[in-house]
Coordinates of C-alpha atoms in Angstrom, one line a residue:
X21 CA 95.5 95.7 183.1
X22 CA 92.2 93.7 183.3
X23 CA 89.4 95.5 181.1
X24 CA 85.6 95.3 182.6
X25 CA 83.3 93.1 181.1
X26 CA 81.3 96.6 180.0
X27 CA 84.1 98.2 178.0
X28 CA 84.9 94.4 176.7
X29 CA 81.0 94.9 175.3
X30 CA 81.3 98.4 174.0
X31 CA 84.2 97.4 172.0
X32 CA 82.2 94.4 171.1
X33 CA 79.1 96.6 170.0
X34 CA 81.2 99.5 168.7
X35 CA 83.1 96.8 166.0
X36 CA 79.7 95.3 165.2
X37 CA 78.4 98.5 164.1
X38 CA 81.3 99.6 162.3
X39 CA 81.2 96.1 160.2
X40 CA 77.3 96.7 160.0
X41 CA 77.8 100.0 158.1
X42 CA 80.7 99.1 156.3
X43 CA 78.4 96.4 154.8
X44 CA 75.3 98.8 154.1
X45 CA 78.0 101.0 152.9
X46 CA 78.9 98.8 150.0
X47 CA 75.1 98.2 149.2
X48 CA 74.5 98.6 145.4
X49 CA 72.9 101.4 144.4
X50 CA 68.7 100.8 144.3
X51 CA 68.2 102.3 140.5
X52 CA 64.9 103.8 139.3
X53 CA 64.0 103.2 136.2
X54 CA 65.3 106.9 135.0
X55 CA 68.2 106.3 136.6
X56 CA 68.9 103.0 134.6
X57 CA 68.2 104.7 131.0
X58 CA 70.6 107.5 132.0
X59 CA 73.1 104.8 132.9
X60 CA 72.2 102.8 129.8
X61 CA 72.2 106.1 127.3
X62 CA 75.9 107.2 128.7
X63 CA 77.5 103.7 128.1
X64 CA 76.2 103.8 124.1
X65 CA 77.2 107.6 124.2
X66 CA 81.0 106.3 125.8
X67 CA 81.5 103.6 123.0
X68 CA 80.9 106.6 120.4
X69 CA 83.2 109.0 122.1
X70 CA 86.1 106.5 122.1
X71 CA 85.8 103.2 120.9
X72 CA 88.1 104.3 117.6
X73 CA 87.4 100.5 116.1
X74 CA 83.5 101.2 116.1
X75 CA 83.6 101.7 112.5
X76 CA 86.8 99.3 112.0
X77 CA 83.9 96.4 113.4
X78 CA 81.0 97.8 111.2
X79 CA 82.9 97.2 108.4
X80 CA 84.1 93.3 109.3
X81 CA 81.2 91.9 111.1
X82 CA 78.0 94.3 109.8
X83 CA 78.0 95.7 113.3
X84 CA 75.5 98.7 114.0
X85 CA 75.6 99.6 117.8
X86 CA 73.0 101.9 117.7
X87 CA 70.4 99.0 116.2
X88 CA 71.8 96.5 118.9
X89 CA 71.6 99.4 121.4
X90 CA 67.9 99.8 120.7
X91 CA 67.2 96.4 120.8
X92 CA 68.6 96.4 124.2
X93 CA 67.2 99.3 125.5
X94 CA 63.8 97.8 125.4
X95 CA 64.7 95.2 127.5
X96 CA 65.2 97.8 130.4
X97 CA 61.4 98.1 130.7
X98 CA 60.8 94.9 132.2
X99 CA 64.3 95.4 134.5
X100 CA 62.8 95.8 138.0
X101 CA 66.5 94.6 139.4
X102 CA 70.5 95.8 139.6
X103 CA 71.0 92.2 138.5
X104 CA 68.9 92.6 135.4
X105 CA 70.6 96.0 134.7
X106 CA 74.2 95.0 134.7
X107 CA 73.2 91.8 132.7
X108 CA 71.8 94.6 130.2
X109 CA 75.0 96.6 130.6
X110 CA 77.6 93.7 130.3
X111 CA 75.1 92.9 126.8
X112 CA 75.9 96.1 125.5
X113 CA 79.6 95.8 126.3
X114 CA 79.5 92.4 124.8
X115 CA 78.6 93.6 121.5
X116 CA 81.7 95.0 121.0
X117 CA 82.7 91.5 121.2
X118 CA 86.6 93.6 122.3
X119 CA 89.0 91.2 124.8
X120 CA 89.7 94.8 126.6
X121 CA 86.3 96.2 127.1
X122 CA 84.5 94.3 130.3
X123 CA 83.1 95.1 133.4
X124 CA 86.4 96.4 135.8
X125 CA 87.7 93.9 138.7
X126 CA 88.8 96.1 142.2
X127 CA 92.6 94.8 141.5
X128 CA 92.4 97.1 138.2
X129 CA 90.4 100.0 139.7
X130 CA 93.1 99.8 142.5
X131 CA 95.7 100.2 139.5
X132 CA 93.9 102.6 137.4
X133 CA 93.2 105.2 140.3
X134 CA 97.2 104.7 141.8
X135 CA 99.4 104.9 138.5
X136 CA 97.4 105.0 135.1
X137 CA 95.2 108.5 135.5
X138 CA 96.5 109.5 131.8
X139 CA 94.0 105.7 130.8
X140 CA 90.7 107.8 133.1
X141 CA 89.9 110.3 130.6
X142 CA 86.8 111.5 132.7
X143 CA 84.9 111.0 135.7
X144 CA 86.4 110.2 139.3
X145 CA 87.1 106.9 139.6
X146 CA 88.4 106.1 142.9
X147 CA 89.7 103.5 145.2
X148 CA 86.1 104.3 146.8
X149 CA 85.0 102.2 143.4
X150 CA 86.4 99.1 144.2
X151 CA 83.4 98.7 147.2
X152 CA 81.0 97.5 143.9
X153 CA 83.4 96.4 141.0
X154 CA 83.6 92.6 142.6
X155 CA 79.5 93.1 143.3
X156 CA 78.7 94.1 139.5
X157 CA 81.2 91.4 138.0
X158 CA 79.1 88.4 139.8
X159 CA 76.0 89.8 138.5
X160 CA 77.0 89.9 135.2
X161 CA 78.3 86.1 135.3
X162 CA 81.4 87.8 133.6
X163 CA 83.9 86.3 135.8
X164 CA 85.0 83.0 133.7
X165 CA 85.8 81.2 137.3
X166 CA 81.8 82.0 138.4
X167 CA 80.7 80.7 135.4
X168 CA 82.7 77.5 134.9
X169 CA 82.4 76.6 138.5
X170 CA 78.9 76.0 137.7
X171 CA 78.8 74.1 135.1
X172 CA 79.2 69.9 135.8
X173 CA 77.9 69.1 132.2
X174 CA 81.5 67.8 130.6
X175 CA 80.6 68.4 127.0
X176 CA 82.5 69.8 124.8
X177 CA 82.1 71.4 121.5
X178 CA 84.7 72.6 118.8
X179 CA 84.2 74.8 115.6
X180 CA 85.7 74.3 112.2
X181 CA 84.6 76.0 109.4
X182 CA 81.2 76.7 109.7
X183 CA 80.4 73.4 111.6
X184 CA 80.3 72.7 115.4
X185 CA 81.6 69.2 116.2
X186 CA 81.7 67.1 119.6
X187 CA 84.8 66.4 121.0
X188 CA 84.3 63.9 123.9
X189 CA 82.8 60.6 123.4
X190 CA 80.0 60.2 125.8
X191 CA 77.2 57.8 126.5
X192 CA 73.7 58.7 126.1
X193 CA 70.7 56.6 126.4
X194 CA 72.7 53.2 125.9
X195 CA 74.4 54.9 122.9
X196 CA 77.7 56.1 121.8
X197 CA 78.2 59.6 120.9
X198 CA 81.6 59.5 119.2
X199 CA 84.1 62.2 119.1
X200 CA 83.8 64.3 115.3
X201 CA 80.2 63.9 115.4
X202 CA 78.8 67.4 113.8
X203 CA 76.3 69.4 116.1
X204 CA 73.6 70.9 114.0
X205 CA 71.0 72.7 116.1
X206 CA 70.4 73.9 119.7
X207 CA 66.7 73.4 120.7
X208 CA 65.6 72.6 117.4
X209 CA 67.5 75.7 115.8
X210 CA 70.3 75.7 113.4
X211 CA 73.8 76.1 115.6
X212 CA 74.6 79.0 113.6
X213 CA 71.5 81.0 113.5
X214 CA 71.1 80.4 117.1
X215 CA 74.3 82.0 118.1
X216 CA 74.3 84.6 115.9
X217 CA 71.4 85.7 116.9
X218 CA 71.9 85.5 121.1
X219 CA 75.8 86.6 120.5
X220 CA 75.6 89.6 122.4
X221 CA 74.2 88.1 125.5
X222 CA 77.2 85.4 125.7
X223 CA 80.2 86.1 126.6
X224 CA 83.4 84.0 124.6
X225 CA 82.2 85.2 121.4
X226 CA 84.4 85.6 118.4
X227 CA 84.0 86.0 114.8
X228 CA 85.2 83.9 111.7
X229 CA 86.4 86.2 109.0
X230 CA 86.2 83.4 106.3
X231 CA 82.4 82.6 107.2
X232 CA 81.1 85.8 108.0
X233 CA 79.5 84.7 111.1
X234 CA 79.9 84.8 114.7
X235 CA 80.6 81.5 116.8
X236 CA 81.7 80.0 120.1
X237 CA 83.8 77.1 121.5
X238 CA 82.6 77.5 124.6
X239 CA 78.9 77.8 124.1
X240 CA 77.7 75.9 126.8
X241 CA 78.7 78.7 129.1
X242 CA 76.7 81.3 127.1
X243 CA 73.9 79.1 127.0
X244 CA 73.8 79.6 131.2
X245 CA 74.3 82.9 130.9
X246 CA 71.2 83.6 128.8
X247 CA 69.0 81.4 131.2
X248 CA 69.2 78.0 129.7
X249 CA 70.9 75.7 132.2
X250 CA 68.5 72.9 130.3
X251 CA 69.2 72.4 126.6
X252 CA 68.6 70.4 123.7
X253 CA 71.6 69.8 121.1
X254 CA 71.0 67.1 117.8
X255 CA 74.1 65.5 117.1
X256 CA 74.5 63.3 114.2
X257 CA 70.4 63.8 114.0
X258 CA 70.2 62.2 117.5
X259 CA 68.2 64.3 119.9
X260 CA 70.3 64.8 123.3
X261 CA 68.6 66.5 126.3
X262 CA 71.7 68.4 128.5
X263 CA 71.5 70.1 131.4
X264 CA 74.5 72.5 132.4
X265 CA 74.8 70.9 136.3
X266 CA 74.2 68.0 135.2
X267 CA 77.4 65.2 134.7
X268 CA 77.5 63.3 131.7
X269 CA 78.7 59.5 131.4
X270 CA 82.1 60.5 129.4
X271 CA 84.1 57.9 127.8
X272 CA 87.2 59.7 127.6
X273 CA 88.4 63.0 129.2
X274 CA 91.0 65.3 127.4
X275 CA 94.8 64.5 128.0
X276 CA 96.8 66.7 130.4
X277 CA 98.5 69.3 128.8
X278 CA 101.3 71.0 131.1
X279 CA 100.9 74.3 128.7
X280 CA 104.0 76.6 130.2
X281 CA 106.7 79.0 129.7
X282 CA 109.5 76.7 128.0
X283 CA 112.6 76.8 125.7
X284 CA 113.9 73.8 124.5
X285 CA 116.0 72.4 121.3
X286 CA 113.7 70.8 118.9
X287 CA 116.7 69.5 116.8
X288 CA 120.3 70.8 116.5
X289 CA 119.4 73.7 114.6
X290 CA 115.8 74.4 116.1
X291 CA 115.4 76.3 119.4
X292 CA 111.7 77.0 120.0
X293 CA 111.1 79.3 122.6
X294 CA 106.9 78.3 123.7
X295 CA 105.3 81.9 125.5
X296 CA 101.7 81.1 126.7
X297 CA 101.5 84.7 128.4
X298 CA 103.6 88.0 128.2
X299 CA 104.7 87.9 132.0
X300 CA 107.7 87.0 133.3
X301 CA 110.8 88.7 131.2
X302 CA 113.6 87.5 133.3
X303 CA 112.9 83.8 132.8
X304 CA 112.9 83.8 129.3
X305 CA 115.8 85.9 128.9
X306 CA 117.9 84.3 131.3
X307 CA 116.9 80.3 130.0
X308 CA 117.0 81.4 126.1
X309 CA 120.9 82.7 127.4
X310 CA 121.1 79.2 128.6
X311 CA 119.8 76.9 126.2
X312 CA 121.0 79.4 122.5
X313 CA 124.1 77.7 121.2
X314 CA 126.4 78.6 117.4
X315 CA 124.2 75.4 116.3
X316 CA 120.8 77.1 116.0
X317 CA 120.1 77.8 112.8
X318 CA 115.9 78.9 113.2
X319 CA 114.5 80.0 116.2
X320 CA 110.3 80.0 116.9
X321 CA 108.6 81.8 119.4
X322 CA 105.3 80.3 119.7
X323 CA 101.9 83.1 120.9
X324 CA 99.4 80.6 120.7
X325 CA 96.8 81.1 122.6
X326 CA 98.5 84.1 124.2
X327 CA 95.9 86.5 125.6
X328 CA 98.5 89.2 126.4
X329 CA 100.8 91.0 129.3
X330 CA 104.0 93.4 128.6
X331 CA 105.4 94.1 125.6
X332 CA 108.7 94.9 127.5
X333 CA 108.7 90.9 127.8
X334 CA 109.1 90.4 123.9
X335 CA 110.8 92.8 123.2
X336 CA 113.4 92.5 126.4
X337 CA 113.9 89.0 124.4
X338 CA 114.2 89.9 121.1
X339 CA 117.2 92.4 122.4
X340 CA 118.6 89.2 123.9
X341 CA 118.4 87.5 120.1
X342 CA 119.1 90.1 117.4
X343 CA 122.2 91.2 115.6
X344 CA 121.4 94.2 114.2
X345 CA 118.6 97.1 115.3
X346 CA 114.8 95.8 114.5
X347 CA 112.8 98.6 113.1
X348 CA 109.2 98.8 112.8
X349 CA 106.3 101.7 112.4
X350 CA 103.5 102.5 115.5
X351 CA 101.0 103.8 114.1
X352 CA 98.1 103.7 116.5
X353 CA 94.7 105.9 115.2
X354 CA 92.5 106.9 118.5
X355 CA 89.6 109.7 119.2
X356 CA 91.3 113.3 120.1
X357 CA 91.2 113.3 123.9
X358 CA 94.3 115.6 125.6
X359 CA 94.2 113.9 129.4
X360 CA 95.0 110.6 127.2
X361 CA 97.2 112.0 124.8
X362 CA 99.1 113.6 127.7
X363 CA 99.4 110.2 129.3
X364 CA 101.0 109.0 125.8
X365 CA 102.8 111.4 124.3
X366 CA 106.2 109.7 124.9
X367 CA 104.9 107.2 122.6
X368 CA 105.7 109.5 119.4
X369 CA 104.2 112.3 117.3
X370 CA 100.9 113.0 118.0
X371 CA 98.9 114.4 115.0
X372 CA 95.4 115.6 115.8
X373 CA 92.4 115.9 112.7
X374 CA 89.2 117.2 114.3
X375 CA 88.4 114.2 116.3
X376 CA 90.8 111.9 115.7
X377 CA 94.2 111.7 116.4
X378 CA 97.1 109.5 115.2
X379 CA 100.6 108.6 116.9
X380 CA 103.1 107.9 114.8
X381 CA 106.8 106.6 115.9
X382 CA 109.8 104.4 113.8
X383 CA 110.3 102.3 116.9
X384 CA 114.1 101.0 117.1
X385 CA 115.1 97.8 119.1
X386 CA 118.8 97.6 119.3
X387 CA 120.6 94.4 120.2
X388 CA 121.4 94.0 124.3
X389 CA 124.7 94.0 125.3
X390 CA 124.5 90.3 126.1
X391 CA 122.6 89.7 123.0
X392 CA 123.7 86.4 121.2
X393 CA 123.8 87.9 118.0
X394 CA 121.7 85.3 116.1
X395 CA 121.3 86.2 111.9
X396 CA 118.7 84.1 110.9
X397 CA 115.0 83.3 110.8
X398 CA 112.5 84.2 113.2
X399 CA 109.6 82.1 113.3
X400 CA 106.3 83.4 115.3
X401 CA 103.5 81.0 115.2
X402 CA 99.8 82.7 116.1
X403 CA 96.7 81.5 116.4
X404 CA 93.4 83.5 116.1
X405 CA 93.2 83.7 120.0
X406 CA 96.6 85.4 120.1
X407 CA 95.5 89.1 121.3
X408 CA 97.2 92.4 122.7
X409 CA 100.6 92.1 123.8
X410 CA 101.4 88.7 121.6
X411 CA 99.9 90.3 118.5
X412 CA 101.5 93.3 118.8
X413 CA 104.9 91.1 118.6
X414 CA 102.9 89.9 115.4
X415 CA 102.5 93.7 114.0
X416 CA 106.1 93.8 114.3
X417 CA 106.7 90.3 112.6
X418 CA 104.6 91.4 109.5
X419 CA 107.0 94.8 109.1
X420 CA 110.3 92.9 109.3
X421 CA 111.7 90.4 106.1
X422 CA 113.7 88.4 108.8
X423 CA 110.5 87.1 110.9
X424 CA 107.9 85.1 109.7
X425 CA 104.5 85.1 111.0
X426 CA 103.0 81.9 110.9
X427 CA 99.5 80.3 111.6
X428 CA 95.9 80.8 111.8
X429 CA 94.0 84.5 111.0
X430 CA 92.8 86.2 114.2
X431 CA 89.7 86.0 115.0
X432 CA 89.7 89.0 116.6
X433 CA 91.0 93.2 115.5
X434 CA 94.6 93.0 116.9
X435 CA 97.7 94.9 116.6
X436 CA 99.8 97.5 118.8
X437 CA 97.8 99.5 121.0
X438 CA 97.5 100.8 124.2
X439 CA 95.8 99.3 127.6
X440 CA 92.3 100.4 127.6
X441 CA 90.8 102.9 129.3
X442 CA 88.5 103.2 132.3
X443 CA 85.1 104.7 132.6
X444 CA 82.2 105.2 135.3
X445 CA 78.5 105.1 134.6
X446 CA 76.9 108.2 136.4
X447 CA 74.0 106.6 138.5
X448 CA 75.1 103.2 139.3
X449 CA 78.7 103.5 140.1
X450 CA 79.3 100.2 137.3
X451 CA 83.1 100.8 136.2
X452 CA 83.8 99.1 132.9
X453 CA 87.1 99.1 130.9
X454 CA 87.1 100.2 127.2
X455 CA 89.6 99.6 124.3
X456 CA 90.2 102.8 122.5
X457 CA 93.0 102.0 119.8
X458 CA 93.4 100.7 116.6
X459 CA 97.0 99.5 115.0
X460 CA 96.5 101.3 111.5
X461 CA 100.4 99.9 110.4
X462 CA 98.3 97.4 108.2
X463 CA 97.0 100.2 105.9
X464 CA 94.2 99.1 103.2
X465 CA 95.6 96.2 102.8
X466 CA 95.0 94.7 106.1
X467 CA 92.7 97.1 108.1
X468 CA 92.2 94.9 111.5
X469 CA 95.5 93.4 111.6
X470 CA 94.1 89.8 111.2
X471 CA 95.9 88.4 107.9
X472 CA 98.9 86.0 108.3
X473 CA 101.9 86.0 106.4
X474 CA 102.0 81.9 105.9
X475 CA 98.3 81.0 107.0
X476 CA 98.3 77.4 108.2
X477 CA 94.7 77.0 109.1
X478 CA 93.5 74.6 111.9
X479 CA 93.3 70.7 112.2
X480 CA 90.4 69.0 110.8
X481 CA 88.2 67.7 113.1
X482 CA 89.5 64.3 113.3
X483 CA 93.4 65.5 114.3
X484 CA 91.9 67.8 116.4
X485 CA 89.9 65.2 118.8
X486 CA 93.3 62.8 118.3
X487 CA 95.2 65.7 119.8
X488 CA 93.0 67.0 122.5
X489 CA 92.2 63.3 123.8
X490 CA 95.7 61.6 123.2
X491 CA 98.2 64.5 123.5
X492 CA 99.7 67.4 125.3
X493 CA 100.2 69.2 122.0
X494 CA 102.9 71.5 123.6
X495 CA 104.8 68.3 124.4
X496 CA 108.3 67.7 122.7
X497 CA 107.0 64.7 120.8
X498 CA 103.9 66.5 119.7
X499 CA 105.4 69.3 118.3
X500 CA 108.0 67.2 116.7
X501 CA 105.5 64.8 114.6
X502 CA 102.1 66.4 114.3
X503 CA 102.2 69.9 114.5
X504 CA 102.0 71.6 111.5
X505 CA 103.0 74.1 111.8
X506 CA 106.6 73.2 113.2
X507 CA 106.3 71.3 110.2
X508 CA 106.3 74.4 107.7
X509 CA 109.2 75.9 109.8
X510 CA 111.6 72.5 109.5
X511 CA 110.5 72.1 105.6
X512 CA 111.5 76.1 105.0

C-alpha cells in the first residue's frame, strides 16, 4: 500500500514531538533555594537514620558529620545551579568516605526497583528514576570513566607512609624528574594538609590507620574535581607547574599488567588461585578442578585489589576445596528497620535493642560433592583496597585456624555485610546508595575489621616504581621472585 506524503509527515511530526517531550520529560528538576536545603537537610537526616558505622568512623578517623555537614551547608548559599547542588550532595556522601554509599547509576535503580525492595527501606523509587540517575552522576564527576577520560596529564603519584612519591620519570624544563622523588606540597601547601583538608570534595579518598590521616593515590583526579585543572606540585624542592589536559614528556610508562582471573602451580606443592573480582564462580571452580593435584601441599587465593561481587563465588570454591565443614560467626549490627529486616531475616536471628538491631548466624560451609578434599593451609593475601565481598572471605579467614590471612591493613571498615541500600531525596529526585552494616565478628579487639593476621606492609618506594615500570606483578615470574608476600607463604 503506498502511504501519502501527508500521513508520511504526521508520522514524521507526531515521532518528533513524542522524542521532544520525552526529552523535556527527563529535564532535571529547576531547585529553589528551599527546595535545595530540604534536599540537603534529609540526606544528613538519612546518614543518621542508617548509616550503623557513623559512630564506627567517629571513632577511627575523628569524623563529626554534623560539623562537615554545616560546613557544607553554607556553601548552598551561593548554589544558583543543579550542577552546584549535586556537587554539594555527592561532598556530603563523600565524607563518609564508604565504597557503597554514591550517587545510584540507572542499571542499579533498574535492579533495586525489580528484585531488591527489602534494600528500599522508604520512599518510591521507581524505574521512572532511572530518567535522572545517568544526569546526576555526570554532574557530580562521580563516574571514574568521566573523570579519567579528561585527564591527559600522565603523572602519577604513590603514597607510603605519610609521604607522596612520583612514580614516572618525566622531563621538565630540560630536567629529569626521577621515579621515588618525594612530593611535598601542592600549590605551595604541605601534601598532607592540603588533602586533608579538601578530602571530602575528592572522590578516591582513603584513610591510613597507622598515620591518622587521610590520603589519595589518585589525587590528580580530585584535584579536577575541586576546580583545579592547573596545579602546582614541588618535588624534590623543584617547583613543577601541571595542568590536568595537559601531556607531559614521560620517560617511561608503566609495564602492562594482564591482571585476570587465573590458577596456576607456583611449584609442586603451591597452587595459587589469583581473584581480581568476585564474579564468575563457574570458572574458578571448574579450572581449580583442573589444575588441584595430591601434590599440593598450600593453596593461596589472592583478593588484592578486589573491590567485591558475590560471596556465593568464594564460597562456591571453598566447597570445591575443603575436607571438613568451615564454620564461622555473622554477626552483622544495623539500625532497627522491619522492611529491611524482612528482606534479611533468612540471614539468621534477628535481635532488636531500641534502635538497633543485630543478626546473628554460625554459618556452616560443608565440602561439595566434587570437593577435592584438600587438609592443609589456606593462604588469603589482602590488600587495604580489598572491600565487600573479598573481605568478607577475610572475616571468615580470621575465625578459622586453617586459613591465614595475609597482607596489608585495610584502609577502609570491611567485613561481612549486606549490599547497601537505596534512598531518594524528596525534591530533586537524586537517588544515592547507602551502606548500612557493620561486621561486629571482630569484637573490641578489632572493631572495623581492618587488622591482618600476618601484616606484610607495602614495598618501599624504590620496589614499588621497579615493579610498576618493569613488571606485571601478577606475572608467574613476579610472584615467584619478588613478591613478598608469596615469599611468607613458601618460607611458612
Amino acid at each position: 500500500m503506498k502511504l501519502s506524503r501527508r500521513f508520511l509527515m504526521n508520522a514524521l511530526s507526531l515521532i518528533l514531538l513524542f522524542f521532544v517531550s520525552m526529552a523535556n520529560y527527563a529535564q532535571l528538576p529547576n531547585l529553589t533555594k528551599k527546595q535545595m536545603i530540604a534536599d540537603f537537610d534529609s540526606l544528613q537526616a538519612l546518614i543518621h537514620k542508617y548509616y550503623f558505622e557513623l559512630p564506627l568512623q567517629k571513632r577511627r578517623t575523628g569524623l563529626n558529620i554534623d560539623k562537615e555537614f554545616v560546613q557544607l551547608k553554607r556553601k548552598l548559599d551561593s548554589a544558583e545551579s543543579t550542577e552546584q547542588f549535586v556537587t554539594i550532595i555527592n561532598q556530603g556522601l563523600n565524607t563518609l568516605y564508604d565504597k557503597h554509599t554514591y550517587i545510584t547509576s540507572k542499571r542499579l535503580i533498574k535492579w533495586y526497583a525489580s528484585n531488591s525492595r527489602c534494600y528500599i527501606p522508604e520512599g518510591d523509587i521507581t524505574q521512572n528514576d532511572t530518567l535522572f540517575a545517568e544526569k546526576y552522576i555526570r554532574l557530580s564527576e562521580l563516574s571514574t570513566d568521566s573523570i579519567f577520560a579528561k585527564i591527559k596529564c600522565q603523572f602519577k603519584a604513590k603514597y607510603m607512609n605519610g609521604k607522596y612519591y612520583n612514580v614516572r620519570p618525566f622531563k621538565y624544563n630540560g630536567e629529569i624528574i626521577r621515579s621515588g622523588e618525594e612530593v611535598t606540597h601542592i600549590d605551595g601547601i604541605p601534601i598532607n594538609k592540603f588533602i586533608n583538608k579538601n578530602h571530602n570534595q575528592m572522590s578516591f579518598i582513603l584513610w591510613d590507620p597507622m598515620k591518622k590521616c587521610w590520603y589519595s593515590d589518585y589525587f590528580k583526579a580530585g584535584l579536577l574535581q575541586i576546580g583545579r585543572q592547573q596545579f602546582t606540585l614541588t618535588i624534590n624542592n623543584k617547583k613543577i607547574n601541571l595542568d590536568c589536559y595537559k601531556p607531559l614528556d614521560i620517560i617511561q610508562t608503566d609495564f602492562k599488567m594482564i591482571d585476570s582471573p587465573k590458577i596456576l602451580m607456583l611449584d609442586s606443592g603451591l597452587l595459587y588461585i589469583r581473584m581480581p573480582s568476585m564474579q564468575n564462580s563457574a570458572w574458578y571452580e571448574n579450572e581449580f578442578l583442573k589444575k588441584y593435584s595430591s601434590q599440593v601441599k598450600k593453596i593461596i587465593i589472592d583478593i588484592r585489589n578486589n573491590g567485591g561481587g558475590s560471596d556465593g563465588v568464594w564460597q562456591d570454591l571453598l566447597e570445591k576445596i575443603i575436607d571438613k565443614p568451615l564454620h564461622w560467626q555473622f554477626n552483622v549490627g544495623l539500625y532497627h528497620n522491619k522492611v529491611i529486616e524482612e528482606g534479611i531475616k533468612s540471614f539468621g536471628k534477628i535481635m532488636v535493642n531500641k534502635n538497633k538491631a543485630i543478626i546473628d548466624n554460625e554459618v556452616i560451609l560443608t565440602p561439595d560433592s566434587n570437593s577435592v578434599k584438600y587438609k592443609g593451609k589456606l593462604y588469603i593475601l589482602q590488600d587495604k583496597y580489598s572491600f565487600s565481598a573479598a573481605a568478607a572471605l577475610s572475616s571468615v579467614a580470621r575465625q578459622n585456624e586453617n586459613m591465614i590471612q595475609i597482607g596489608e591493613p585495610s584502609a577502609l571498615i570491611v567485613g561481612y555485610g549486606f549490599p547497601p541500600i537505596m534512598l531518594k531525596l524528596p525534591n530533586s529526585g537524586l537517588v544515592f546508595n547507602l551502606g548500612f552494616t557493620a561486621d561486629l565478628s571482630g569484637g573490641k579487639d578489632n572493631p572495623y575489621m581492618d587488622k591482618v593476621e600476618v601484616p606484610i606492609v607495602e614495598d618501599d618506594i624504590n620496589e614499588y616504581v621497579d615493579k610498576v615500570l618493569n613488571y606485571d606483578c601478577y606475572s608467574r615470574n613476579y610472584l615467584i621472585q619478588k613478591d613478598k608476600m608469596i615469599k611468607y607463604v613458601r618460607a611458612n
